[in-house]
């Protein structure tokens, strides 16, 4: 640039710079006002060393030691639901609708767990067969969600009278879960991993969770463990069983309509995948080996190996005559963990009991049949209550069932119904000021029926 | 006494009503009738015991010397049950038709039916003694493992009739009980035809009475010095009888050689398909005793020869691991008398998976059969790099109880099915 500007040139430069600055600041202001109404976040700030207390772990004699430290309590709530999968979602909505302060913590950025993030999609065992008649056992919050999805184009199939095992679109499901959680008035913490529990003697008082904000705590009167893996009751030291199960990875392929089924069949490819609500998309399962989902090295290995084998398979299909247009749409964001920890509850629901359809005085939900081929099996409240630990109810696939019943308990429909029951029971125990295991059964069942649940 | 018996026997053989109004001793006749009513009541009580799990229904058909002889010859094994028929056998050796007159509940029912029809005619007099030929053919067949007409035993028909009413009414069970009503209707039209000309049990008794016949023949031969007529008749009967037995054997051989393309599923411990349809007397005991109601009378699956024989259907239920009722109630030995432990090792046939329709093999998470298997014989097996998982049946453990088939959700044809290949599991 020239060293000496004329006056005119200087004025022109200043005017231009002024206009530019004004425009730029306007844009920034717009962006700030568009952000949530919380305190304005400065674009950048220098964090001085001493401003935030730090408690780094230190090496002491070759061992890594974490020092004792106070945790910030970000929320005090009546009912805290940990895990935003089908069970946690139903529990949070049911609890908030009763009118108690409800908080939901989820480790990923969306609700639905394996249903949406694991791309399981199909809500198996939504129905049972009673005296030759198809009976819907999935009612209440879960069924309401599915019914609302029918109003959206290409969001759900098989959700109609006479049909069973509805299959949903994951994005529509996530959206509708957000809507229902918001409407129910649940306080939500996404991207928060529960790391530990807050204990007061033998009573669970809250959880400690880890997020980008660091380690923080939420205190609650009752905690619903809907983590699936039983992370909360395990951390609280409740008696439980640890099992291995197959861990797979689901994927979806796109452009299925453009492939030539006859040619593919001639080349030995039976089907590209199963039914999906979305056009031209097919769903493919990969069951995977039986292993321990609590071993992070194993999870890492599986995630990478599964993804490689899926990639190679789709590439192989693309090279097969007739399969040229096919593409890999998506691998599931979450590994397909089926079972890990099972609570030792006050009642262990067994396969034999489920098979004979045994009635329970404390039945709070009914499980269905995988393809509606047998009668429903009442699920007792006792299967959700820990033997000794106070202040916690379990919901979803980690409740107290025997080895053979796992395959039915881990299905989405059973998670939705047990979640609904656990949420309502937790809210009721807060309202009546009793321990969760002491809730009045007649009152709980009446409440559940009032919310549209099915108890057999 | 002996003379009286002989009179009665000859009267019976010549078609005169045994309990006629013109009988000399009415008091004695009444006593005999009372005795026969007692027998009928006892027969009904045996075939239809008050306790459902009682297995007394096995005794009545087992009393028949016809069934006992033919079964023992065909199965080539002697069971405790066979011994039941021994007293009856010994009695008829010396007193032909003794069982007909005192022990047969069907005979009494026929007499009772006859009273509904006063006028008696002898339209059947020209009918040859079919029963004798039936019995001989069956005995001959039994020697080759296939007693052709064993199912015509009147006690089996009686049992079958009662069993048809003991279970929930169904067309199939009613059909198995049709034998006795048919006999009674036949009796209305042709009085006593069945008892004196057709019944193979009656004919067996006559054939068995050789010591008495032999004694009579020898005395007559002594009396009539020439002795041409009775002796000659006895000889010709023996030759014809031998020929009939040979014919029966040939028929049995033919039936055994003709193989069915798909053998049906039989109750555990059943005889091989070659002899089963012959030895089975269609008494309906096994179907009645089965608590799971999987034993049903067959219509066509095992051919004409196997009509109404028991076959297994696993649509609704399966062969329970804590049950061997069918093994306890078979009077003919078509189903072996097995202990519970032995029955649990007996293989009906292995379960086979159709991977084309199996939900698990097609990416669906169905493990219904694996969970249900009482013998833990089905395991998961990963294939295609983990993309497909198949249920695999361990042949050393699977007994073919059908629990997997009953629980399989695939319709209309189940994805896992038991196929008939009977065998035995290794010990332990």
GROMACS .gro file of C-alpha atoms in nm, chain A residues 76-455:
model
  380
   76UNK     CA    1  -3.200  -3.144   4.173
   77UNK     CA    2  -3.495  -3.342   4.056
   78UNK     CA    3  -3.771  -3.579   4.171
   79UNK     CA    4  -3.724  -3.853   3.916
   80UNK     CA    5  -3.400  -3.898   3.727
   81UNK     CA    6  -3.408  -4.126   3.426
   82UNK     CA    7  -3.068  -4.242   3.307
   83UNK     CA    8  -3.059  -4.352   2.944
   84UNK     CA    9  -3.275  -4.220   2.662
   85UNK     CA   10  -3.350  -4.544   2.483
   86UNK     CA   11  -3.704  -4.683   2.446
   87UNK     CA   12  -3.726  -4.761   2.821
   88UNK     CA   13  -3.582  -4.427   2.935
   89UNK     CA   14  -3.793  -4.230   2.691
   90UNK     CA   15  -4.114  -4.397   2.806
   91UNK     CA   16  -4.015  -4.366   3.172
   92UNK     CA   17  -3.937  -3.993   3.143
   93UNK     CA   18  -4.255  -3.910   2.954
   94UNK     CA   19  -4.474  -4.116   3.190
   95UNK     CA   20  -4.313  -3.970   3.500
   96UNK     CA   21  -4.333  -3.608   3.381
   97UNK     CA   22  -4.698  -3.655   3.287
   98UNK     CA   23  -4.779  -3.753   3.646
   99UNK     CA   24  -4.656  -3.409   3.743
  100UNK     CA   25  -4.326  -3.466   3.917
  101UNK     CA   26  -4.004  -3.294   3.819
  102UNK     CA   27  -3.834  -3.530   3.576
  103UNK     CA   28  -3.483  -3.522   3.431
  104UNK     CA   29  -3.346  -3.741   3.153
  105UNK     CA   30  -2.975  -3.801   3.088
  106UNK     CA   31  -2.861  -3.951   2.757
  107UNK     CA   32  -2.507  -4.029   2.645
  108UNK     CA   33  -2.563  -3.963   2.273
  109UNK     CA   34  -2.723  -3.666   2.100
  110UNK     CA   35  -3.063  -3.825   2.035
  111UNK     CA   36  -3.323  -4.049   2.194
  112UNK     CA   37  -3.417  -4.403   2.101
  113UNK     CA   38  -3.097  -4.593   2.180
  114UNK     CA   39  -3.078  -4.916   1.983
  115UNK     CA   40  -3.413  -4.842   1.819
  116UNK     CA   41  -3.280  -4.537   1.634
  117UNK     CA   42  -2.905  -4.526   1.697
  118UNK     CA   43  -2.864  -4.900   1.665
  119UNK     CA   44  -3.094  -4.894   1.360
  120UNK     CA   45  -3.299  -5.184   1.495
  121UNK     CA   46  -3.614  -5.011   1.367
  122UNK     CA   47  -3.852  -5.303   1.406
  123UNK     CA   48  -4.060  -5.307   1.724
  124UNK     CA   49  -4.078  -5.685   1.767
  125UNK     CA   50  -4.328  -5.846   2.008
  126UNK     CA   51  -4.571  -5.558   2.003
  127UNK     CA   52  -4.853  -5.813   2.003
  128UNK     CA   53  -4.946  -6.149   2.150
  129UNK     CA   54  -5.204  -6.410   2.060
  130UNK     CA   55  -5.480  -6.467   2.314
  131UNK     CA   56  -5.736  -6.736   2.225
  132UNK     CA   57  -5.650  -6.709   1.859
  133UNK     CA   58  -5.694  -6.331   1.861
  134UNK     CA   59  -5.420  -6.076   1.796
  135UNK     CA   60  -5.383  -5.863   2.110
  136UNK     CA   61  -5.173  -5.548   2.126
  137UNK     CA   62  -4.959  -5.561   2.441
  138UNK     CA   63  -4.755  -5.253   2.351
  139UNK     CA   64  -4.984  -4.977   2.469
  140UNK     CA   65  -4.938  -4.652   2.658
  141UNK     CA   66  -4.652  -4.414   2.582
  142UNK     CA   67  -4.481  -4.640   2.327
  143UNK     CA   68  -4.797  -4.700   2.131
  144UNK     CA   69  -4.879  -4.329   2.140
  145UNK     CA   70  -4.541  -4.260   1.977
  146UNK     CA   71  -4.609  -4.515   1.704
  147UNK     CA   72  -4.958  -4.378   1.647
  148UNK     CA   73  -4.817  -4.027   1.605
  149UNK     CA   74  -4.567  -4.163   1.356
  150UNK     CA   75  -4.851  -4.292   1.139
  151UNK     CA   76  -4.942  -3.926   1.074
  152UNK     CA   77  -4.606  -3.872   0.907
  153UNK     CA   78  -4.543  -4.000   0.557
  154UNK     CA   79  -4.300  -4.296   0.536
  155UNK     CA   80  -4.236  -4.296   0.912
  156UNK     CA   81  -4.383  -4.630   1.013
  157UNK     CA   82  -4.517  -4.951   0.858
  158UNK     CA   83  -4.727  -5.227   1.014
  159UNK     CA   84  -4.881  -4.996   1.274
  160UNK     CA   85  -5.245  -5.073   1.198
  161UNK     CA   86  -5.519  -5.307   1.328
  162UNK     CA   87  -5.439  -5.665   1.234
  163UNK     CA   88  -5.071  -5.588   1.178
  164UNK     CA   89  -4.790  -5.651   1.421
  165UNK     CA   90  -4.419  -5.575   1.466
  166UNK     CA   91  -4.429  -5.212   1.339
  167UNK     CA   92  -4.111  -5.085   1.176
  168UNK     CA   93  -4.020  -4.716   1.194
  169UNK     CA   94  -3.790  -4.473   1.025
  170UNK     CA   95  -3.512  -4.377   1.270
  171UNK     CA   96  -3.510  -4.006   1.194
  172UNK     CA   97  -3.888  -3.973   1.227
  173UNK     CA   98  -3.867  -4.167   1.555
  174UNK     CA   99  -3.595  -3.938   1.692
  175UNK     CA  100  -3.798  -3.633   1.592
  176UNK     CA  101  -4.119  -3.760   1.750
  177UNK     CA  102  -3.939  -3.859   2.071
  178UNK     CA  103  -3.797  -3.505   2.093
  179UNK     CA  104  -4.147  -3.366   2.050
  180UNK     CA  105  -4.303  -3.587   2.316
  181UNK     CA  106  -4.021  -3.527   2.565
  182UNK     CA  107  -4.053  -3.154   2.509
  183UNK     CA  108  -4.432  -3.160   2.544
  184UNK     CA  109  -4.412  -3.362   2.866
  185UNK     CA  110  -4.175  -3.102   3.011
  186UNK     CA  111  -3.880  -3.327   3.082
  187UNK     CA  112  -3.549  -3.158   3.162
  188UNK     CA  113  -3.298  -3.316   2.927
  189UNK     CA  114  -2.921  -3.358   2.939
  190UNK     CA  115  -2.787  -3.495   2.610
  191UNK     CA  116  -2.422  -3.585   2.550
  192UNK     CA  117  -2.381  -3.681   2.912
  193UNK     CA  118  -2.225  -4.014   3.015
  194UNK     CA  119  -2.315  -4.138   3.358
  195UNK     CA  120  -1.988  -4.222   3.531
  196UNK     CA  121  -2.081  -4.291   3.890
  197UNK     CA  122  -2.350  -4.267   4.152
  198UNK     CA  123  -2.414  -4.050   4.457
  199UNK     CA  124  -2.479  -4.272   4.759
  200UNK     CA  125  -2.617  -4.190   5.100
  201UNK     CA  126  -2.558  -4.510   5.291
  202UNK     CA  127  -2.753  -4.778   5.104
  203UNK     CA  128  -2.977  -4.521   4.934
  204UNK     CA  129  -2.905  -4.395   4.586
  205UNK     CA  130  -2.929  -4.017   4.581
  206UNK     CA  131  -2.820  -3.922   4.233
  207UNK     CA  132  -2.568  -3.975   3.960
  208UNK     CA  133  -2.236  -3.831   3.857
  209UNK     CA  134  -2.195  -3.776   3.488
  210UNK     CA  135  -1.920  -3.677   3.256
  211UNK     CA  136  -1.957  -3.434   2.968
  212UNK     CA  137  -1.767  -3.161   2.791
  213UNK     CA  138  -1.851  -2.950   3.096
  214UNK     CA  139  -1.653  -3.189   3.310
  215UNK     CA  140  -1.772  -3.408   3.592
  216UNK     CA  141  -2.103  -3.294   3.742
  217UNK     CA  142  -2.382  -3.437   3.951
  218UNK     CA  143  -2.761  -3.455   3.950
  219UNK     CA  144  -2.947  -3.530   4.273
  220UNK     CA  145  -3.279  -3.713   4.263
  221UNK     CA  146  -3.538  -3.871   4.490
  222UNK     CA  147  -3.571  -4.175   4.265
  223UNK     CA  148  -3.346  -4.290   3.982
  224UNK     CA  149  -3.472  -4.507   3.695
  225UNK     CA  150  -3.188  -4.712   3.548
  226UNK     CA  151  -3.276  -4.733   3.181
  227UNK     CA  152  -2.915  -4.759   3.066
  228UNK     CA  153  -2.968  -5.105   2.923
  229UNK     CA  154  -2.633  -5.214   3.057
  230UNK     CA  155  -2.736  -5.144   3.418
  231UNK     CA  156  -2.457  -4.889   3.457
  232UNK     CA  157  -2.631  -4.717   3.751
  233UNK     CA  158  -2.720  -5.017   3.965
  234UNK     CA  159  -2.378  -5.168   3.895
  235UNK     CA  160  -2.205  -4.851   4.011
  236UNK     CA  161  -2.432  -4.843   4.317
  237UNK     CA  162  -2.318  -5.193   4.408
  238UNK     CA  163  -2.651  -5.367   4.357
  239UNK     CA  164  -2.635  -5.743   4.306
  240UNK     CA  165  -2.651  -5.832   3.938
  241UNK     CA  166  -2.560  -6.089   3.676
  242UNK     CA  167  -2.319  -6.018   3.393
  243UNK     CA  168  -2.373  -6.198   3.064
  244UNK     CA  169  -2.212  -6.219   2.722
  245UNK     CA  170  -2.422  -6.184   2.410
  246UNK     CA  171  -2.381  -6.134   2.039
  247UNK     CA  172  -2.277  -5.782   1.941
  248UNK     CA  173  -2.337  -5.687   1.581
  249UNK     CA  174  -2.376  -5.383   1.363
  250UNK     CA  175  -2.678  -5.305   1.149
  251UNK     CA  176  -2.648  -5.128   0.818
  252UNK     CA  177  -2.881  -4.996   0.553
  253UNK     CA  178  -2.834  -4.997   0.179
  254UNK     CA  179  -2.989  -4.744  -0.057
  255UNK     CA  180  -3.104  -4.754  -0.416
  256UNK     CA  181  -3.246  -5.103  -0.371
  257UNK     CA  182  -3.519  -5.029  -0.627
  258UNK     CA  183  -3.260  -4.975  -0.897
  259UNK     CA  184  -3.113  -5.322  -0.859
  260UNK     CA  185  -3.223  -5.618  -1.069
  261UNK     CA  186  -3.366  -5.879  -0.831
  262UNK     CA  187  -3.380  -6.152  -1.096
  263UNK     CA  188  -3.015  -6.109  -1.192
  264UNK     CA  189  -2.911  -6.093  -0.827
  265UNK     CA  190  -3.102  -6.410  -0.755
  266UNK     CA  191  -2.932  -6.583  -1.044
  267UNK     CA  192  -2.601  -6.479  -0.888
  268UNK     CA  193  -2.705  -6.637  -0.557
  269UNK     CA  194  -2.816  -6.325  -0.367
  270UNK     CA  195  -3.144  -6.411  -0.195
  271UNK     CA  196  -3.255  -6.069  -0.072
  272UNK     CA  197  -3.084  -5.735  -0.025
  273UNK     CA  198  -3.236  -5.686   0.318
  274UNK     CA  199  -3.557  -5.644   0.513
  275UNK     CA  200  -3.848  -5.404   0.493
  276UNK     CA  201  -3.802  -5.035   0.578
  277UNK     CA  202  -4.050  -4.748   0.582
  278UNK     CA  203  -3.828  -4.548   0.346
  279UNK     CA  204  -3.856  -4.621  -0.025
  280UNK     CA  205  -3.565  -4.801  -0.189
  281UNK     CA  206  -3.387  -4.858   0.143
  282UNK     CA  207  -3.318  -5.205   0.280
  283UNK     CA  208  -3.219  -5.308   0.628
  284UNK     CA  209  -2.944  -5.564   0.690
  285UNK     CA  210  -2.866  -5.733   1.017
  286UNK     CA  211  -2.529  -5.857   1.132
  287UNK     CA  212  -2.555  -6.061   1.448
  288UNK     CA  213  -2.186  -6.074   1.533
  289UNK     CA  214  -1.996  -6.284   1.784
  290UNK     CA  215  -2.091  -6.333   2.146
  291UNK     CA  216  -1.868  -6.110   2.355
  292UNK     CA  217  -1.842  -5.867   2.646
  293UNK     CA  218  -1.978  -5.520   2.579
  294UNK     CA  219  -1.815  -5.389   2.898
  295UNK     CA  220  -1.469  -5.439   2.746
  296UNK     CA  221  -1.385  -5.127   2.549
  297UNK     CA  222  -1.100  -5.295   2.359
  298UNK     CA  223  -1.346  -5.554   2.236
  299UNK     CA  224  -1.596  -5.287   2.136
  300UNK     CA  225  -1.327  -5.102   1.944
  301UNK     CA  226  -1.218  -5.415   1.760
  302UNK     CA  227  -1.578  -5.513   1.677
  303UNK     CA  228  -1.677  -5.168   1.557
  304UNK     CA  229  -1.389  -5.157   1.310
  305UNK     CA  230  -1.417  -5.519   1.198
  306UNK     CA  231  -1.791  -5.504   1.151
  307UNK     CA  232  -1.764  -5.187   0.949
  308UNK     CA  233  -1.496  -5.336   0.728
  309UNK     CA  234  -1.699  -5.650   0.662
  310UNK     CA  235  -2.010  -5.444   0.584
  311UNK     CA  236  -1.813  -5.227   0.345
  312UNK     CA  237  -1.667  -5.529   0.168
  313UNK     CA  238  -2.006  -5.695   0.146
  314UNK     CA  239  -2.173  -5.395  -0.014
  315UNK     CA  240  -1.880  -5.352  -0.254
  316UNK     CA  241  -1.917  -5.718  -0.345
  317UNK     CA  242  -2.289  -5.667  -0.411
  318UNK     CA  243  -2.213  -5.367  -0.629
  319UNK     CA  244  -1.986  -5.586  -0.840
  320UNK     CA  245  -2.253  -5.857  -0.866
  321UNK     CA  246  -2.459  -5.844  -1.187
  322UNK     CA  247  -2.786  -5.673  -1.104
  323UNK     CA  248  -2.655  -5.497  -0.793
  324UNK     CA  249  -2.467  -5.215  -0.964
  325UNK     CA  250  -2.677  -4.922  -0.838
  326UNK     CA  251  -2.668  -5.023  -0.473
  327UNK     CA  252  -2.485  -4.811  -0.215
  328UNK     CA  253  -2.411  -4.830   0.155
  329UNK     CA  254  -2.644  -4.572   0.304
  330UNK     CA  255  -2.537  -4.598   0.665
  331UNK     CA  256  -2.390  -4.818   0.930
  332UNK     CA  257  -2.558  -4.784   1.268
  333UNK     CA  258  -2.413  -4.509   1.491
  334UNK     CA  259  -2.424  -4.757   1.781
  335UNK     CA  260  -2.294  -5.112   1.801
  336UNK     CA  261  -2.575  -5.360   1.847
  337UNK     CA  262  -2.524  -5.455   2.210
  338UNK     CA  263  -2.798  -5.695   2.312
  339UNK     CA  264  -2.742  -5.789   2.674
  340UNK     CA  265  -2.482  -5.721   2.940
  341UNK     CA  266  -2.587  -5.675   3.302
  342UNK     CA  267  -2.910  -5.807   3.451
  343UNK     CA  268  -3.040  -5.682   3.784
  344UNK     CA  269  -3.089  -5.929   4.069
  345UNK     CA  270  -3.442  -5.820   4.153
  346UNK     CA  271  -3.687  -5.920   4.423
  347UNK     CA  272  -3.847  -6.149   4.162
  348UNK     CA  273  -3.670  -6.319   3.877
  349UNK     CA  274  -3.911  -6.357   3.588
  350UNK     CA  275  -3.834  -6.689   3.420
  351UNK     CA  276  -3.899  -6.823   3.074
  352UNK     CA  277  -4.113  -7.099   3.228
  353UNK     CA  278  -4.333  -6.839   3.400
  354UNK     CA  279  -4.357  -6.634   3.084
  355UNK     CA  280  -4.443  -6.941   2.880
  356UNK     CA  281  -4.728  -7.047   3.104
  357UNK     CA  282  -4.842  -6.683   3.110
  358UNK     CA  283  -4.832  -6.676   3.490
  359UNK     CA  284  -5.037  -6.398   3.643
  360UNK     CA  285  -4.877  -6.170   3.901
  361UNK     CA  286  -5.052  -5.954   4.158
  362UNK     CA  287  -4.789  -5.687   4.088
  363UNK     CA  288  -4.802  -5.707   3.707
  364UNK     CA  289  -4.714  -5.369   3.560
  365UNK     CA  290  -4.665  -5.459   3.193
  366UNK     CA  291  -4.718  -5.744   2.949
  367UNK     CA  292  -4.453  -5.878   2.714
  368UNK     CA  293  -4.553  -5.993   2.368
  369UNK     CA  294  -4.460  -6.275   2.133
  370UNK     CA  295  -4.187  -6.230   1.875
  371UNK     CA  296  -4.427  -6.287   1.591
  372UNK     CA  297  -4.752  -6.276   1.788
  373UNK     CA  298  -4.756  -6.656   1.788
  374UNK     CA  299  -4.817  -6.712   2.159
  375UNK     CA  300  -4.989  -6.545   2.450
  376UNK     CA  301  -4.853  -6.245   2.639
  377UNK     CA  302  -4.655  -6.277   2.960
  378UNK     CA  303  -4.722  -6.043   3.252
  379UNK     CA  304  -4.412  -5.867   3.386
  380UNK     CA  305  -4.412  -5.823   3.765
  381UNK     CA  306  -4.295  -5.505   3.935
  382UNK     CA  307  -4.058  -5.722   4.143
  383UNK     CA  308  -3.837  -5.779   3.837
  384UNK     CA  309  -3.754  -5.404   3.835
  385UNK     CA  310  -3.682  -5.363   4.206
  386UNK     CA  311  -3.328  -5.433   4.333
  387UNK     CA  312  -3.295  -5.678   4.622
  388UNK     CA  313  -3.141  -5.429   4.865
  389UNK     CA  314  -3.053  -5.098   4.699
  390UNK     CA  315  -3.301  -4.817   4.772
  391UNK     CA  316  -3.394  -4.525   4.548
  392UNK     CA  317  -3.367  -4.713   4.217
  393UNK     CA  318  -3.592  -4.893   3.972
  394UNK     CA  319  -3.461  -5.070   3.664
  395UNK     CA  320  -3.638  -5.060   3.327
  396UNK     CA  321  -3.577  -5.211   2.986
  397UNK     CA  322  -3.353  -5.501   2.900
  398UNK     CA  323  -3.154  -5.499   3.226
  399UNK     CA  324  -3.443  -5.601   3.454
  400UNK     CA  325  -3.440  -5.931   3.640
  401UNK     CA  326  -3.512  -6.212   3.392
  402UNK     CA  327  -3.357  -6.554   3.341
  403UNK     CA  328  -3.124  -6.656   3.060
  404UNK     CA  329  -3.394  -6.781   2.824
  405UNK     CA  330  -3.622  -6.481   2.866
  406UNK     CA  331  -3.347  -6.237   2.765
  407UNK     CA  332  -3.438  -6.279   2.400
  408UNK     CA  333  -3.788  -6.148   2.467
  409UNK     CA  334  -3.707  -5.891   2.733
  410UNK     CA  335  -3.445  -5.712   2.525
  411UNK     CA  336  -3.692  -5.626   2.248
  412UNK     CA  337  -3.808  -5.267   2.198
  413UNK     CA  338  -4.174  -5.332   2.286
  414UNK     CA  339  -4.084  -5.483   2.624
  415UNK     CA  340  -3.845  -5.193   2.691
  416UNK     CA  341  -4.116  -4.939   2.612
  417UNK     CA  342  -4.373  -5.101   2.839
  418UNK     CA  343  -4.139  -5.167   3.134
  419UNK     CA  344  -4.004  -4.811   3.094
  420UNK     CA  345  -4.355  -4.672   3.111
  421UNK     CA  346  -4.423  -4.877   3.425
  422UNK     CA  347  -4.095  -4.781   3.597
  423UNK     CA  348  -4.145  -4.410   3.521
  424UNK     CA  349  -4.496  -4.412   3.662
  425UNK     CA  350  -4.390  -4.611   3.969
  426UNK     CA  351  -4.100  -4.372   4.036
  427UNK     CA  352  -4.327  -4.069   4.006
  428UNK     CA  353  -4.585  -4.231   4.235
  429UNK     CA  354  -4.325  -4.310   4.499
  430UNK     CA  355  -4.214  -3.944   4.493
  431UNK     CA  356  -4.574  -3.823   4.517
  432UNK     CA  357  -4.664  -4.052   4.804
  433UNK     CA  358  -4.327  -4.011   4.976
  434UNK     CA  359  -4.256  -4.382   5.002
  435UNK     CA  360  -3.964  -4.595   4.886
  436UNK     CA  361  -4.001  -4.713   4.525
  437UNK     CA  362  -4.036  -5.078   4.637
  438UNK     CA  363  -4.326  -4.980   4.863
  439UNK     CA  364  -4.552  -4.809   4.610
  440UNK     CA  365  -4.913  -4.907   4.652
  441UNK     CA  366  -4.972  -5.163   4.377
  442UNK     CA  367  -5.344  -5.097   4.331
  443UNK     CA  368  -5.274  -4.724   4.288
  444UNK     CA  369  -4.987  -4.787   4.046
  445UNK     CA  370  -5.190  -5.025   3.833
  446UNK     CA  371  -5.481  -4.783   3.827
  447UNK     CA  372  -5.248  -4.502   3.719
  448UNK     CA  373  -5.096  -4.720   3.446
  449UNK     CA  374  -5.437  -4.823   3.316
  450UNK     CA  375  -5.537  -4.457   3.318
  451UNK     CA  376  -5.236  -4.385   3.097
  452UNK     CA  377  -5.348  -4.648   2.850
  453UNK     CA  378  -5.106  -4.924   2.953
  454UNK     CA  379  -5.201  -5.291   2.911
  455UNK     CA  380  -5.175  -5.515   3.216
   0.00000   0.00000   0.00000
